[in-house]
Amino acid sequence: MQNNFFTGRIPLKLASLKAIEVLDLSQNKLTGEIPKDLERLQNLNYLNLTYNNLEGEVPRNGVFGNSSQIILDGNFRLCGGIPELRLPSCPIPKKTKKNQKLLVIIISIVSSLFAMILISCMCLYFYRRSRHVKNDSSSMPSVKDNFSRISYHELQRATEGFSQENVVGTGNFGVVYKGQLDQQGVSLLTYCSSMDSRGNDFKALIYDFMENGSLDMWLHPKTLNESRLRNLNVLSRLNIAIDVASALQYLHHHCEFVIVHCDLKPSNILLDNDLTAHVSDFGLAKLLPKTSIASSRNGKSSSIAVKGTIGYVAPEYAMGGEATIQGDVYSYGILLLEMFTGKRPTDEIFINDLTLRNYVKQSSTKEGSAEEILDHFLSSRDEEEDRIEVEPHQHGSTNANFLRGNSYSILEMDCIFSILKVGLKCSEISPNDRMDMNEVTRQLQHIKDVFLRTEKKIEHLTIKVCNIS
């Protein structure tokens, strides 16, 4: 970020970039003091602030404790810091009697206010505690009440010393390892809040291992062999879509606080041994009050602006919009379209004004072209088998068609069409035009019910035909 004519103070939020290693803000027009919070960046090993207009005392800890890792030339009003920097000493401000007297008055007032607040809080605490004893069911148990805490050393043993061979993946907030614990269960098993072997803070959440990896691995196999091993048919993908929709429905409408995931994508959908989908990675999730459901429909929210993954982020976020449940619905719509087309929203074919949504919308309106946009790895349920398929008509009559090989039955195409329509509706540009997850879940479950009921009728008809022949 050097030589960009940046003005103003160095943003305090830079101190939240815990993984940053190199920061170069040289040759700008930055003013004010160097944020002391930058001392906390343990991975920062190079900081260049040369030729700005910075002033005030230079911090002494973290990266500022090593003169070979920081460059401060050209900031003539800096002072203090470690001796190796050879900066002038900072002046000691003179305290007048008037200032001292004013300080004593301020401290007295603040102390009195603090004492009053403390007493009020204690009274409120004991009052709520007495009510809690009377009605224990009204309170929500804490994490500590539900889970026994595991130690850092137990995790170290379970992961064989956090071996690279046990790394499942990395995210914005840490590394994911697989390991073997004695405890068995579902969902969150336990947690760790401790110190590591170097004395640093260490926090971890321990979940069941998802044996079938992420949905991304199934939708986008890297080799031909993987494509053969990981092949999802229409019904399997519909089941996964319903699992994810149900999870979002719970987060949006059935939690004490509204939870906006903010980063829904195939790599954050994990599949267990039965191919049941689990929504994971809540690193960017936001908690909103219940009133946010109504306010978010009007484009308002109490949360801060968010970042997600390119291609899945709702368009209003790019304009500085804040986290809303409609943003999650948009991401889900893109995910649904990707599941049945096999195309990432960032695929190289999507250039200029062509997007995944437009690609599906245009193809679904052209007769005979809809099947061409479907995922090449999307298998028919009865693939490579001869079967009789039945096309239902408006007046209840049926028309039997013999299909072979990898062709989709009319029933499967009707199912896919209905799912793509849901995906298009979820990914509408305007947040107010999108479905909510209650309606999405209801429609997808209805599509599945119709699919299974009709399929049973077809199987029954097939048996009848075979008996006659």
XYZ file of C-alpha atoms in Angstrom, residues 17 22 41 58 68 81 90 134 158 174 211-212 329 332 338 383 407 422 425 431 460 464:
22
model
C -5.259 -8.614 10.998
C 4.347 -7.549 6.092
C 0.435 -8.463 15.803
C 6.699 5.156 18.977
C 15.702 -4.314 11.943
C 10.728 4.053 21.001
C 9.295 12.563 24.038
C -37.444 -19.941 40.881
C -5.015 -36.576 19.424
C -7.260 -20.944 11.971
C -15.835 -38.501 6.533
C -17.110 -37.406 3.115
C -30.564 -16.372 0.887
C -27.890 -20.122 -0.999
C -23.964 -24.420 -8.772
C -28.318 -44.498 -14.852
C -30.439 -39.325 -20.375
C -36.026 -21.787 -6.483
C -35.778 -16.727 -6.962
C -33.209 -8.384 -1.470
C -45.450 -49.846 -10.035
C -47.115 -54.291 -14.382
